[in-house]
PDB file of C-alpha atoms and ligand atoms in Angstrom:
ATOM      1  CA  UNK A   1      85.541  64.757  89.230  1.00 53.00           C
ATOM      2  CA  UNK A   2      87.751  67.389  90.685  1.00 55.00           C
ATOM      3  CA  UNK A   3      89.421  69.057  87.899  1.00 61.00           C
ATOM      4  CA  UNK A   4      92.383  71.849  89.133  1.00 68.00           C
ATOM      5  CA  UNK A   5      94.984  72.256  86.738  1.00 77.00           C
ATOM      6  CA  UNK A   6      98.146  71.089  88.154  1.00 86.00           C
ATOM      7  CA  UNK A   7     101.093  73.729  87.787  1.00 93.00           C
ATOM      8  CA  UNK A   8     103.288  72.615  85.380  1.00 97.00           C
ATOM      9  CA  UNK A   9     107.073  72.829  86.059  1.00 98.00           C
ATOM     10  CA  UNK A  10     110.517  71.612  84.246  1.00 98.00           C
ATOM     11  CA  UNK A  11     113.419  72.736  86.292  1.00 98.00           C
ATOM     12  CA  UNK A  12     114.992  71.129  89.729  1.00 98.00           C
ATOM     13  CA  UNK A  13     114.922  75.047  91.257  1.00 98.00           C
ATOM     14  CA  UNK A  14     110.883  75.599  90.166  1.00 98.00           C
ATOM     15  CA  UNK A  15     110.362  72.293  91.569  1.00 98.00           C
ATOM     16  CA  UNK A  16     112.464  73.271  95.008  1.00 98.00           C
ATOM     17  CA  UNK A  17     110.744  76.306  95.192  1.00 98.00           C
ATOM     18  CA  UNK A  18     107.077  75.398  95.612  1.00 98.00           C
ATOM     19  CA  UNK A  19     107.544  72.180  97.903  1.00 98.00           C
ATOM     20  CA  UNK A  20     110.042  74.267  99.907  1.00 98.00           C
ATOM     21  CA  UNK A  21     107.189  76.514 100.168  1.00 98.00           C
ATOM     22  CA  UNK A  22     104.149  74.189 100.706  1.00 98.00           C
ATOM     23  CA  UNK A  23     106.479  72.455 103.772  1.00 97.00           C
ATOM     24  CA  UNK A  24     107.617  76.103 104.804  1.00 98.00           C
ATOM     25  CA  UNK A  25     103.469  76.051 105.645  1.00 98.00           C
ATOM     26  CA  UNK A  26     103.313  72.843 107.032  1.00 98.00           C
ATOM     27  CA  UNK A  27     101.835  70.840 104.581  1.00 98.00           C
ATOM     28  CA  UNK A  28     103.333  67.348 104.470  1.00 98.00           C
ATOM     29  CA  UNK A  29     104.219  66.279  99.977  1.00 98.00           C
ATOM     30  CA  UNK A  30     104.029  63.300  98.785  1.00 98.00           C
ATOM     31  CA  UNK A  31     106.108  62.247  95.337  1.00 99.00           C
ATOM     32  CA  UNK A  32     104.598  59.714  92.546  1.00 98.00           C
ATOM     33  CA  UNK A  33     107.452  59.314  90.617  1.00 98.00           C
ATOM     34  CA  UNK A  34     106.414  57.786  86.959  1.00 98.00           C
ATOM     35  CA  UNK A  35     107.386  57.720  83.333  1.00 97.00           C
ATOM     36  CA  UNK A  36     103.613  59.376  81.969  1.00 97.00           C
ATOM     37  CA  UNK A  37     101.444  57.417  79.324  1.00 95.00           C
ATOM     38  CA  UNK A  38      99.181  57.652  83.016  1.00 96.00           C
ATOM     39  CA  UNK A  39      96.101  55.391  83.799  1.00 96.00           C
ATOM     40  CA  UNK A  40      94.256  54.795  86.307  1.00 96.00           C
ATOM     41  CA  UNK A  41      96.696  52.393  88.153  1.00 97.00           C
ATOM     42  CA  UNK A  42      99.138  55.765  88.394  1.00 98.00           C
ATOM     43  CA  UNK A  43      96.051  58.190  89.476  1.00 98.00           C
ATOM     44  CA  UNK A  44      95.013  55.342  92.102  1.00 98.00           C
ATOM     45  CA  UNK A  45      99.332  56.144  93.550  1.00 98.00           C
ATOM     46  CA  UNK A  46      98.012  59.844  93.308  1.00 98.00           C
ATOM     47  CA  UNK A  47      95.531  58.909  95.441  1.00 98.00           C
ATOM     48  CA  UNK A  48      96.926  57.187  97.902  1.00 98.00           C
ATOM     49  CA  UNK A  49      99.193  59.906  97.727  1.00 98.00           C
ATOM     50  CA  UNK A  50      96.600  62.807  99.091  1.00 98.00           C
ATOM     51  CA  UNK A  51      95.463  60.498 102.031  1.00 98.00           C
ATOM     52  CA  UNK A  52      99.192  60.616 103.156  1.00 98.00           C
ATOM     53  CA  UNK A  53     100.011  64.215 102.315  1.00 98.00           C
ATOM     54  CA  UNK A  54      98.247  67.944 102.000  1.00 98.00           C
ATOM     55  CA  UNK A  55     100.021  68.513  98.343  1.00 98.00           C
ATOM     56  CA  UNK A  56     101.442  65.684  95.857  1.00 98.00           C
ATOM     57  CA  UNK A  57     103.400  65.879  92.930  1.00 98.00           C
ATOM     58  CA  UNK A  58     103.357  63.972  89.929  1.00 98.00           C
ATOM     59  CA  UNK A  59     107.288  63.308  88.338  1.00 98.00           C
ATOM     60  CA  UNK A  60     106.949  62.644  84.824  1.00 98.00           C
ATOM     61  CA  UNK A  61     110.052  61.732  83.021  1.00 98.00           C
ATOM     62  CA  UNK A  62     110.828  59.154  80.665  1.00 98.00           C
ATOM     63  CA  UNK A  63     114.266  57.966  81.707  1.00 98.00           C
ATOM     64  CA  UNK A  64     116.857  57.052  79.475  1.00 97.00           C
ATOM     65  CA  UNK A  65     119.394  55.456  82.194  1.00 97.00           C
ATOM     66  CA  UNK A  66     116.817  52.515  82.289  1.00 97.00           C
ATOM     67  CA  UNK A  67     116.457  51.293  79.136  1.00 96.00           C
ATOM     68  CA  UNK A  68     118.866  49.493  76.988  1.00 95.00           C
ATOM     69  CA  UNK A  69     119.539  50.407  73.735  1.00 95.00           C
ATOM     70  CA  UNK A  70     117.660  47.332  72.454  1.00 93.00           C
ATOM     71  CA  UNK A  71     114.664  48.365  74.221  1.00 94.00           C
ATOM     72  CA  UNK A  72     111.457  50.530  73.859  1.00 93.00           C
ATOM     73  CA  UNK A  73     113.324  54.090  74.724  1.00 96.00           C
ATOM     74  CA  UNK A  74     111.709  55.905  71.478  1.00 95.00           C
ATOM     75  CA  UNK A  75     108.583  54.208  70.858  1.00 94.00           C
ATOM     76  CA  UNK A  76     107.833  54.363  74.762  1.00 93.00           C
ATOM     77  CA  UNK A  77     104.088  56.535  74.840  1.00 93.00           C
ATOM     78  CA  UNK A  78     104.705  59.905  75.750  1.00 95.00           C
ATOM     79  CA  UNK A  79     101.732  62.735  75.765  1.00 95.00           C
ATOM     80  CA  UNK A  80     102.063  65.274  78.112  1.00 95.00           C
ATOM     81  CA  UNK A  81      98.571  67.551  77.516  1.00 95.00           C
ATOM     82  CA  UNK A  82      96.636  63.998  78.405  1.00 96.00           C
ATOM     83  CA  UNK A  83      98.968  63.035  81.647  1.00 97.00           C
ATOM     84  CA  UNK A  84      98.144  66.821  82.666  1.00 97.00           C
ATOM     85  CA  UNK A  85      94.303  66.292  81.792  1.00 96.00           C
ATOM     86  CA  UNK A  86      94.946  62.969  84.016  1.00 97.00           C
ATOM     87  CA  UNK A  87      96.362  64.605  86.906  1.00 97.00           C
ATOM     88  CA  UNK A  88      94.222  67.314  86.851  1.00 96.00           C
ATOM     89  CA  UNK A  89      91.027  64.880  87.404  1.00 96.00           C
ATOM     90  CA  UNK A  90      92.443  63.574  90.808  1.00 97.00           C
ATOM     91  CA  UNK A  91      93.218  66.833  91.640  1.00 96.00           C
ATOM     92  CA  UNK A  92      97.124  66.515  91.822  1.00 97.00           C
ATOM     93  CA  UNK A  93      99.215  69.720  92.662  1.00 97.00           C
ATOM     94  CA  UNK A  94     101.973  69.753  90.925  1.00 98.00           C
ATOM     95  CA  UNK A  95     103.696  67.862  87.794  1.00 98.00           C
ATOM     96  CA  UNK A  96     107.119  67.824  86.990  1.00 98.00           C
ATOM     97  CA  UNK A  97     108.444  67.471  83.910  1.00 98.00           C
ATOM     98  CA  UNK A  98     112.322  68.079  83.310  1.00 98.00           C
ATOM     99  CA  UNK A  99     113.996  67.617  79.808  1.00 97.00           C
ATOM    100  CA  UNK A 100     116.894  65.214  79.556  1.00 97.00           C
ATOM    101  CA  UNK A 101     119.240  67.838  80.136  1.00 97.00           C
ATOM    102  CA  UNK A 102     118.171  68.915  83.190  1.00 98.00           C
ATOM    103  CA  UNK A 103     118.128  65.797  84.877  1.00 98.00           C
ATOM    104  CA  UNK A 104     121.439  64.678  83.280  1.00 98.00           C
ATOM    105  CA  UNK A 105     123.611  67.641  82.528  1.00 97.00           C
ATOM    106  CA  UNK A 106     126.764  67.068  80.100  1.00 96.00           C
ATOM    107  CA  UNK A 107     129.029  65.131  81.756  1.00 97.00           C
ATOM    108  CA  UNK A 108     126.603  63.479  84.037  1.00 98.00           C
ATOM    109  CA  UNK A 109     128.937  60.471  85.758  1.00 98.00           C
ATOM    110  CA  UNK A 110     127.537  59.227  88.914  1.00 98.00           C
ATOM    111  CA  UNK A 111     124.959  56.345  89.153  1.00 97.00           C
ATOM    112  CA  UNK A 112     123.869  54.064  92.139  1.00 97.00           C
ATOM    113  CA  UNK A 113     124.126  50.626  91.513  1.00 95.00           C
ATOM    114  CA  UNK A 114     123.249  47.943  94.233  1.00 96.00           C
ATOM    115  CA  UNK A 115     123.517  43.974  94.597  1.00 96.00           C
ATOM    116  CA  UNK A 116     121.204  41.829  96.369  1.00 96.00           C
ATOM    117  CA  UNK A 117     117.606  42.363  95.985  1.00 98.00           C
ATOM    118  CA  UNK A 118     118.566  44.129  92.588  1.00 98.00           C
ATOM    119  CA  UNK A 119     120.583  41.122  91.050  1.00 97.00           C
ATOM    120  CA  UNK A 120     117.972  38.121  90.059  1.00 98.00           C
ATOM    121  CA  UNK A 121     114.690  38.554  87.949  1.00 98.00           C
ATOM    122  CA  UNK A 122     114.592  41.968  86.258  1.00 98.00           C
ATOM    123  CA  UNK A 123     117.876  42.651  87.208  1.00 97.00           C
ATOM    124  CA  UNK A 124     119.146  39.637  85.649  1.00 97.00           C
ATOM    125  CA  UNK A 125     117.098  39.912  82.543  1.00 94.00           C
ATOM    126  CA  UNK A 126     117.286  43.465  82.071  1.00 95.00           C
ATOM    127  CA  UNK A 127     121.020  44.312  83.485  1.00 93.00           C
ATOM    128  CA  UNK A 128     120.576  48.122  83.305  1.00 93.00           C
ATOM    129  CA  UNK A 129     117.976  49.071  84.247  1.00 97.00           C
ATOM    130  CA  UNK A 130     117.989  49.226  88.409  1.00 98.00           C
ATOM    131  CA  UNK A 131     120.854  51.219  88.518  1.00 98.00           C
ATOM    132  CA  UNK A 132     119.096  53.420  85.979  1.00 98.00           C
ATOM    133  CA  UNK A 133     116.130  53.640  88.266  1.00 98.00           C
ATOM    134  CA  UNK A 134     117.901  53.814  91.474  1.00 98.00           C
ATOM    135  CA  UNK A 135     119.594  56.275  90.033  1.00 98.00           C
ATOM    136  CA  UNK A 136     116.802  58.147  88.809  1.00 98.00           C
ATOM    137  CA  UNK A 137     114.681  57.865  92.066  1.00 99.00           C
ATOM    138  CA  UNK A 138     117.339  59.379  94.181  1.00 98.00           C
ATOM    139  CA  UNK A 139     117.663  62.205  92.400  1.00 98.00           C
ATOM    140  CA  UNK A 140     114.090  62.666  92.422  1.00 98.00           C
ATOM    141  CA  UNK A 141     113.952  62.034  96.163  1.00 98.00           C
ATOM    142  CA  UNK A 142     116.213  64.892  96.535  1.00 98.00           C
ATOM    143  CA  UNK A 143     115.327  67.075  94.075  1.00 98.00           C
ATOM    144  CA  UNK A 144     111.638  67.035  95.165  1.00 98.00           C
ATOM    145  CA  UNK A 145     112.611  66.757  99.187  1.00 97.00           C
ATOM    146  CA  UNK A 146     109.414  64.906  99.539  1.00 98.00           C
ATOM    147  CA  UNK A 147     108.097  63.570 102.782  1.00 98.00           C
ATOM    148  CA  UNK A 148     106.417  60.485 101.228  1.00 98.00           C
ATOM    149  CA  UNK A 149     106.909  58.678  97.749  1.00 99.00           C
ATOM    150  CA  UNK A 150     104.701  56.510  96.563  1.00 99.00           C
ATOM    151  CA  UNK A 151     105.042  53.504  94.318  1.00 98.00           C
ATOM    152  CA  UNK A 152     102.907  50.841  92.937  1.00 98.00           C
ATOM    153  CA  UNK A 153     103.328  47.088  93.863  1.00 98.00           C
ATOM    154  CA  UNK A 154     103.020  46.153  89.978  1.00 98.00           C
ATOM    155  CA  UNK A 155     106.799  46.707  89.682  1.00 98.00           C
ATOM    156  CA  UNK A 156     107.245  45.141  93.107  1.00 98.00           C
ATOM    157  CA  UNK A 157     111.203  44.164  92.771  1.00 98.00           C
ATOM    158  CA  UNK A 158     111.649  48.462  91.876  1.00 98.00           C
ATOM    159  CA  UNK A 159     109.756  48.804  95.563  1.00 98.00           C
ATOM    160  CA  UNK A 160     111.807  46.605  97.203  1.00 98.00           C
ATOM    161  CA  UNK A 161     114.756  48.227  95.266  1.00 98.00           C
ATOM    162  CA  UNK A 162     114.027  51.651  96.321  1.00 98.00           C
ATOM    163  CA  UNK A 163     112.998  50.735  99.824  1.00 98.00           C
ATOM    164  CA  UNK A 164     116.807  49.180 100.136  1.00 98.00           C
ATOM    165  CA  UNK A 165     118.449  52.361  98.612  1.00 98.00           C
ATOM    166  CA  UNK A 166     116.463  54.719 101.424  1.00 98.00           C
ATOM    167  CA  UNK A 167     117.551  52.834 103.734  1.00 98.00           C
ATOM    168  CA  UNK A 168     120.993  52.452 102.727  1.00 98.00           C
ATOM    169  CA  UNK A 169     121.348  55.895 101.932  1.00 98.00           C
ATOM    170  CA  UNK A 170     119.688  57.043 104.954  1.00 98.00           C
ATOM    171  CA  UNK A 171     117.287  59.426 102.486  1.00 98.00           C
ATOM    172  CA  UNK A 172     115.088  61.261 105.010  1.00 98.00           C
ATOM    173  CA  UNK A 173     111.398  59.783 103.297  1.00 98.00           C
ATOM    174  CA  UNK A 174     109.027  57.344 103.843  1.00 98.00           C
ATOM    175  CA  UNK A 175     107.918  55.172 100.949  1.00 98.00           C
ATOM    176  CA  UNK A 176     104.761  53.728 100.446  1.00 98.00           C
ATOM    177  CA  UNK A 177     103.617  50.608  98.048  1.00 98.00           C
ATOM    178  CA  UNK A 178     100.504  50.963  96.483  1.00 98.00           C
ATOM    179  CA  UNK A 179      98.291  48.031  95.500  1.00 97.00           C
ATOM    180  CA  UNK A 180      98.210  46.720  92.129  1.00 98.00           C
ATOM    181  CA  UNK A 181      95.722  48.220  89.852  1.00 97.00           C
ATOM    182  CA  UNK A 182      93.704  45.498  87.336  1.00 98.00           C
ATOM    183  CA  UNK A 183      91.865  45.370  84.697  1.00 98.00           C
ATOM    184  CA  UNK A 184      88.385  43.539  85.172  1.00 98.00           C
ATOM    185  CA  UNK A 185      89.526  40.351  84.429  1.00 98.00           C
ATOM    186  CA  UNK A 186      92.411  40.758  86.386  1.00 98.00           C
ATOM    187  CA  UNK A 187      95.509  41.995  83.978  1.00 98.00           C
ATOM    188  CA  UNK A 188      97.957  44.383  85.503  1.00 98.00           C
ATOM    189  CA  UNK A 189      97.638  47.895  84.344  1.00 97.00           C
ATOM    190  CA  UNK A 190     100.461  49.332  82.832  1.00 96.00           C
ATOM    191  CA  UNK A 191     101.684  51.410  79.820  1.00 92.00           C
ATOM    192  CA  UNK A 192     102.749  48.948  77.724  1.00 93.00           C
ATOM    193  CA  UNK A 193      99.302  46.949  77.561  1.00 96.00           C
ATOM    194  CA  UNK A 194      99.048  49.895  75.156  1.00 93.00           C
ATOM    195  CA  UNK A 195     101.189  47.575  72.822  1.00 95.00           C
ATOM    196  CA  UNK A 196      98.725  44.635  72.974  1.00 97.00           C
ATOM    197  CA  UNK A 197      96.798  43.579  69.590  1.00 98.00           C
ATOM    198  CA  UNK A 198      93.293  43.113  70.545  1.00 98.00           C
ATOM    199  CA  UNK A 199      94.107  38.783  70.496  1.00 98.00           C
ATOM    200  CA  UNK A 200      97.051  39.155  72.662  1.00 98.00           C
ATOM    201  CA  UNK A 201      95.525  41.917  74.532  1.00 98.00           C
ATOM    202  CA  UNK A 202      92.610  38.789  75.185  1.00 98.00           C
ATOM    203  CA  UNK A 203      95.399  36.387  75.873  1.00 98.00           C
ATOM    204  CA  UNK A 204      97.144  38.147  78.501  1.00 98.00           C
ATOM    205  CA  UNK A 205      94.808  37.317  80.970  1.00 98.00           C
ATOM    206  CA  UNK A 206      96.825  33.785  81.467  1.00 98.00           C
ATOM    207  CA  UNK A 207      99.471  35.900  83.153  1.00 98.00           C
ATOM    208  CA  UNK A 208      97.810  36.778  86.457  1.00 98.00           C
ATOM    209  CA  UNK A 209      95.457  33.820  86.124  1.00 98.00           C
ATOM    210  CA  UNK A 210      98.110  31.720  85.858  1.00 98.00           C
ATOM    211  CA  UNK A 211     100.069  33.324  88.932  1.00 98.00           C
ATOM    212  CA  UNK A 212      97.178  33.438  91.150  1.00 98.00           C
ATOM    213  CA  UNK A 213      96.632  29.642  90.854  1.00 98.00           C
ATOM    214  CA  UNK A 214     100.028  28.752  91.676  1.00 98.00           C
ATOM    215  CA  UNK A 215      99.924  31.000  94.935  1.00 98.00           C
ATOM    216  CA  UNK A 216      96.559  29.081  95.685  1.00 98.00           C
ATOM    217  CA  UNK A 217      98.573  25.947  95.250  1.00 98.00           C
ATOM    218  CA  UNK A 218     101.364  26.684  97.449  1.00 98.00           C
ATOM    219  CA  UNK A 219      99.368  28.348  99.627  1.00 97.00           C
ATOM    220  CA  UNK A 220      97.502  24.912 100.003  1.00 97.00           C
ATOM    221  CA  UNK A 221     101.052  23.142 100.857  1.00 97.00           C
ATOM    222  CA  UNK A 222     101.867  22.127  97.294  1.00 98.00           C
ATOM    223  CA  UNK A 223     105.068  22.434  96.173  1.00 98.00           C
ATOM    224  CA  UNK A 224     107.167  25.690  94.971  1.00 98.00           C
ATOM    225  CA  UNK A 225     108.937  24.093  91.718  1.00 98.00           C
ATOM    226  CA  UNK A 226     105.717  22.295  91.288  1.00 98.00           C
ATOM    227  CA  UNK A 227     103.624  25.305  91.386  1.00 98.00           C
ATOM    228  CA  UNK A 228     106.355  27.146  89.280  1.00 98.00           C
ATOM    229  CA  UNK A 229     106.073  24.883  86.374  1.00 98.00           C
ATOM    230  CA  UNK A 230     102.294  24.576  86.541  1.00 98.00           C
ATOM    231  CA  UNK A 231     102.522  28.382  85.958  1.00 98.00           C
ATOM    232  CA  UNK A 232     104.926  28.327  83.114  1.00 98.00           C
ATOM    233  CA  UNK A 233     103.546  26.010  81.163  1.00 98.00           C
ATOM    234  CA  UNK A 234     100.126  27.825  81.492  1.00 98.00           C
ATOM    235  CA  UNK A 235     101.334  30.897  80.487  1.00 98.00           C
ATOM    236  CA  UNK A 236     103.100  29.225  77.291  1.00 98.00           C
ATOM    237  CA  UNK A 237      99.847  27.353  76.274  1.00 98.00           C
ATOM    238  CA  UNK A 238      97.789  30.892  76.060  1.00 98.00           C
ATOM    239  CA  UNK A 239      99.952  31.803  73.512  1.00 98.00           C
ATOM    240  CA  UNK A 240     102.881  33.780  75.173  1.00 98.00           C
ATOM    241  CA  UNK A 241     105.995  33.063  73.425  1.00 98.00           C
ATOM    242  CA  UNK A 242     108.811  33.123  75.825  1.00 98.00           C
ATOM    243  CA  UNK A 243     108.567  33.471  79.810  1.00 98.00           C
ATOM    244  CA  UNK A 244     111.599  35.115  81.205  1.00 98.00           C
ATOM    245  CA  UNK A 245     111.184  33.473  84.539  1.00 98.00           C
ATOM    246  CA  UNK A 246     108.405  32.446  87.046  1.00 98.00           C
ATOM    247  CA  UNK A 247     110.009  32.638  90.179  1.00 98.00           C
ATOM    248  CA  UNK A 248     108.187  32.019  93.905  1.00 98.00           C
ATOM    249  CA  UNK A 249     110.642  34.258  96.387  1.00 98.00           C
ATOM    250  CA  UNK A 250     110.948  35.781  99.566  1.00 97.00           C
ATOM    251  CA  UNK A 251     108.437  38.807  99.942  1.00 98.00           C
ATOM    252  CA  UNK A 252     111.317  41.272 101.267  1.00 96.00           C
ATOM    253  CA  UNK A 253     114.658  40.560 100.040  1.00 96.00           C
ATOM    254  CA  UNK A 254     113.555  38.425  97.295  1.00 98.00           C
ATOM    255  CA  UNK A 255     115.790  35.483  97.852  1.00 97.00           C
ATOM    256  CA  UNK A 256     115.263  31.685  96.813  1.00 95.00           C
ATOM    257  CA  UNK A 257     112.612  29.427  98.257  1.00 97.00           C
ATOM    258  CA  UNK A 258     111.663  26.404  97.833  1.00 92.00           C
ATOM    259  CA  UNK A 259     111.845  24.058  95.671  1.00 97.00           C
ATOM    260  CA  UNK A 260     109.393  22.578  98.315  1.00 98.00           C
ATOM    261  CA  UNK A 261     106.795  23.480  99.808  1.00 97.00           C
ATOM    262  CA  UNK A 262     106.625  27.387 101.669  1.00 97.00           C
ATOM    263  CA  UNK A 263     106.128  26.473 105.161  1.00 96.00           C
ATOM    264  CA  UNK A 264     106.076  29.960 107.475  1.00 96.00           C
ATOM    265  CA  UNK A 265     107.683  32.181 105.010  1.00 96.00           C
ATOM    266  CA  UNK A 266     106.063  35.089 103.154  1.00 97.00           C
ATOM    267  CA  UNK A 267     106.573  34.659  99.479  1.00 98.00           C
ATOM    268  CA  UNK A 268     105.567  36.279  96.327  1.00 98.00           C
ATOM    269  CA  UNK A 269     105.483  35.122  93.149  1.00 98.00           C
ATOM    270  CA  UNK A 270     106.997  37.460  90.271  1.00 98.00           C
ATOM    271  CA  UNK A 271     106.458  36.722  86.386  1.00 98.00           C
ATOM    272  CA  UNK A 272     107.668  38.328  82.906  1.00 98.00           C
ATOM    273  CA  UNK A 273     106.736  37.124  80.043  1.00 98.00           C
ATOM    274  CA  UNK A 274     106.632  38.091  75.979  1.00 98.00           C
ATOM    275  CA  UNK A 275     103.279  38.218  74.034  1.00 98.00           C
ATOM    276  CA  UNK A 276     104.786  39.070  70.658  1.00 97.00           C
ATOM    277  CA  UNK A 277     106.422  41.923  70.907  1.00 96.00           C
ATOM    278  CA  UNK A 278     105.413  43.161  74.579  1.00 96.00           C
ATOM    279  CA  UNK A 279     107.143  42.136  77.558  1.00 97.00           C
ATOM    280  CA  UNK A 280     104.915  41.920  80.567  1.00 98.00           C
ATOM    281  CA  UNK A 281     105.422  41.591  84.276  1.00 98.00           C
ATOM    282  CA  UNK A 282     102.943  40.806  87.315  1.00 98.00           C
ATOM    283  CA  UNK A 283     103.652  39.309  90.656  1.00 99.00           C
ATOM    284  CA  UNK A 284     101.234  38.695  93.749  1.00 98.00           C
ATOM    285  CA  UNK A 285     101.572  37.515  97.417  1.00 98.00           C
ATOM    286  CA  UNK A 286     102.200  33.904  98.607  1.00 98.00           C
ATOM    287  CA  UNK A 287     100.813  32.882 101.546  1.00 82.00           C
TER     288      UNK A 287
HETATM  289  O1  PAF B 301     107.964  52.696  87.515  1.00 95.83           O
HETATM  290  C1  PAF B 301     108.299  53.623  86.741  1.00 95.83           C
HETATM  291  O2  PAF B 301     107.478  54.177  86.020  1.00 95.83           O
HETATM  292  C2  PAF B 301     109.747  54.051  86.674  1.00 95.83           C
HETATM  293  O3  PAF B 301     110.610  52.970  86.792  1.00 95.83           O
HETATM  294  C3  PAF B 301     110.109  55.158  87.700  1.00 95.83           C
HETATM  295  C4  PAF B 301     109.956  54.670  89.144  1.00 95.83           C
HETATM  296  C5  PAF B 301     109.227  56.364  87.480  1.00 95.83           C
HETATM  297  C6  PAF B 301     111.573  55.588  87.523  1.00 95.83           C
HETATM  298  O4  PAF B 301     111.803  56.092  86.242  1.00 95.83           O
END
């Protein structure tokens, strides 16, 4: 295990000053933008991370913009000393960590909403919370004036998001989607598997299980509303109690397909569902 201490810092200027030195040598930065409660899908971004840049930096920052008030703001898992312990085993250069007043001063007013690829799925389910991560992102982008950013295919319609508000926005960087990190039998890592009792934490396996078959099945030539259902009601008979949608769309812009079968098109199929109290989302390639 490597284990350097990353340097720790909490304002925008801190932050400007070391990248603006590390590129004023040359060295190339990469950004993993996350939220903390890290694990080893987030060190595996860090990683990718160093292959694509001499220094990375770690953003950690719980953002309010992207929750709604309804939703898991406060009892999100925050712990800085372990994210730092984290970083520092992958050897990661830099964390930052800003308060909520230095990333949104009084009287903050500006936020970048989209349509499109931000509209269906989480955006429909969850209305605020792309414009609260656009939002978030781009400042990050710029504070950090990062080469590369790096960000994990788990929350695959945020990639797609981002990529469209780079490119939109013309933000001089070049992002980079990082493969989904599992569990051994197959669940998504994420934070909020930290909410699972140890039964639901067991049942949650259905969710990629039950994803992966029905991109075997229209992969095969079967049907997209076929495979869809298949999916749902597999997911409902492990126990989840509600499935916010199970949706089989096009891999870059996320549009409809279907209902029949895929023919050339890439697809990928994109799930959330509730386990009793945890809402959890996975997705994987069609085709
Ligand atoms: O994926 C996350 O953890 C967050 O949405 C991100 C990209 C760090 C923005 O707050």
């Amino acid at each position: 295990m490597v284990h350097k201490t990353p340097k720790i810092v909490r304002t925008v200027a801190d932050l400007r000053a070391q990248v603006g030195a590390w590129r004023a040598a040359g060295e190339r930065v990469a950004l993993i933008p996350t939220m903390g409660a890290l694990h080893q899908g987030h060190l595996s971004l860090i990683e990718l991370g160093q292959t694509r840049a001499q220094r990375t930096v770690a953003s950690v920052f719980v953002n309010p913009k992207q929750f709604a008030p309804h939703e898991d703001f406060d009892s999100y898992p925050r712990g800085e000393a372990r994210d730092a312990e984290l970083l520092a085993s992958v050897g990661c250069d830099l964390m930052f960590a800003p308060g909520v007043d230095e990333m949104y001063a009084p009287g903050f007013s500006t936020t970048i909403n989209l349509t499109g690829v931000s509209e269906p799925l989480e955006g429909a389910a969850r209305p605020q919370f792309f414009g609260g991560v656009a939002t978030v992102v781009t400042k990050l982008l710029i504070q950090s004036q990062a080469d590369v950013a790096v960000f994990g295919e788990k929350d695959y319609q945020q990639l797609q998001v981002i990529r469209r508000v780079v490119r939109d926005l013309d933000l001089p960087v070049e992002i980079v989607g990082a493969p989904t990190a599992r569990a051994e039998d197959g669940l998504a890592l994420s934070s909020r598997n930290a909410y699972l009792t140890p039964e639901e934490r067991a049942a949650a396996v259905a969710l990629p299980n039950a994803i992966k078959a029905a991109a075997q099945a229209v992969a095969a030539g079967g049907r997209i509303d076929d495979a869809e259902e298949a999916a749902k009601t597999a997911i409902l008979a492990a126990g989840f109690r509600q499935v916010d949608y199970v949706d089989i769309r096009e891999a870059g812009d996320l549009s409809r397909l279907g209902p029949g079968p895929i023919g050339a098109a890439k697809g990928r199929i994109l799930v959330a569902a509730w386990l009793g109290k945890t809402r959890l989302i996975d997705n994987m390639a069609v085709g």
